[in-house]
């Protein structure tokens, strides 16, 4: 249906109808792009912390870079595939499974890649410092997206996201130091 048909069929004045359409489009945007992207970004950022930091502490920055990129790319494919296969979009109204899968996979890969890049620095000390800074920025970005689109208070979002990241980071550091 076109926009005009929808508005005529409901007998809603045009201005109110446009507001309803914007809300519907906003909800569709959240379900089809923001939510799958946020799931991917959180998963890519948090789940790759343990292997990257364990590899860095155990074997050095080069190993951390290789493990981090393998983990980010593998997780991106896995998460994208899982999202695309989990729902055809027709029953839930979440849109194209291929688009959601691509968004989730891409954002998972991005989430795992940024804190891996500092391990191109040959010094373990400086690469760890840079990676910690990047992780902090990633967690703030995740909290901001939750605040902006899901209306979760920034303070609450930062606490929850940081707690999850700290737990996984602690696992990686503990395993890397063993």
PDB file of N, CA, C and O in Angstrom, residues 14 126 171:
ATOM      1  N   UNK A  14      -4.691  14.229   7.802  1.00  0.00           N
ATOM      2  CA  UNK A  14      -3.356  14.033   7.228  1.00  0.00           C
ATOM      3  C   UNK A  14      -2.232  14.293   8.220  1.00  0.00           C
ATOM      4  O   UNK A  14      -1.271  13.539   8.276  1.00  0.00           O
ATOM      5  N   UNK A 126      52.076  -0.482  25.293  1.00  0.00           N
ATOM      6  CA  UNK A 126      51.327   0.578  24.607  1.00  0.00           C
ATOM      7  C   UNK A 126      50.097   0.041  23.889  1.00  0.00           C
ATOM      8  O   UNK A 126      49.066   0.709  23.815  1.00  0.00           O
ATOM      9  N   UNK A 171      37.987 -12.246  32.542  1.00  0.00           N
ATOM     10  CA  UNK A 171      38.185 -13.651  32.136  1.00  0.00           C
ATOM     11  C   UNK A 171      39.402 -13.746  31.214  1.00  0.00           C
ATOM     12  O   UNK A 171      40.264 -14.614  31.390  1.00  0.00           O
TER      13      UNK A 171
END
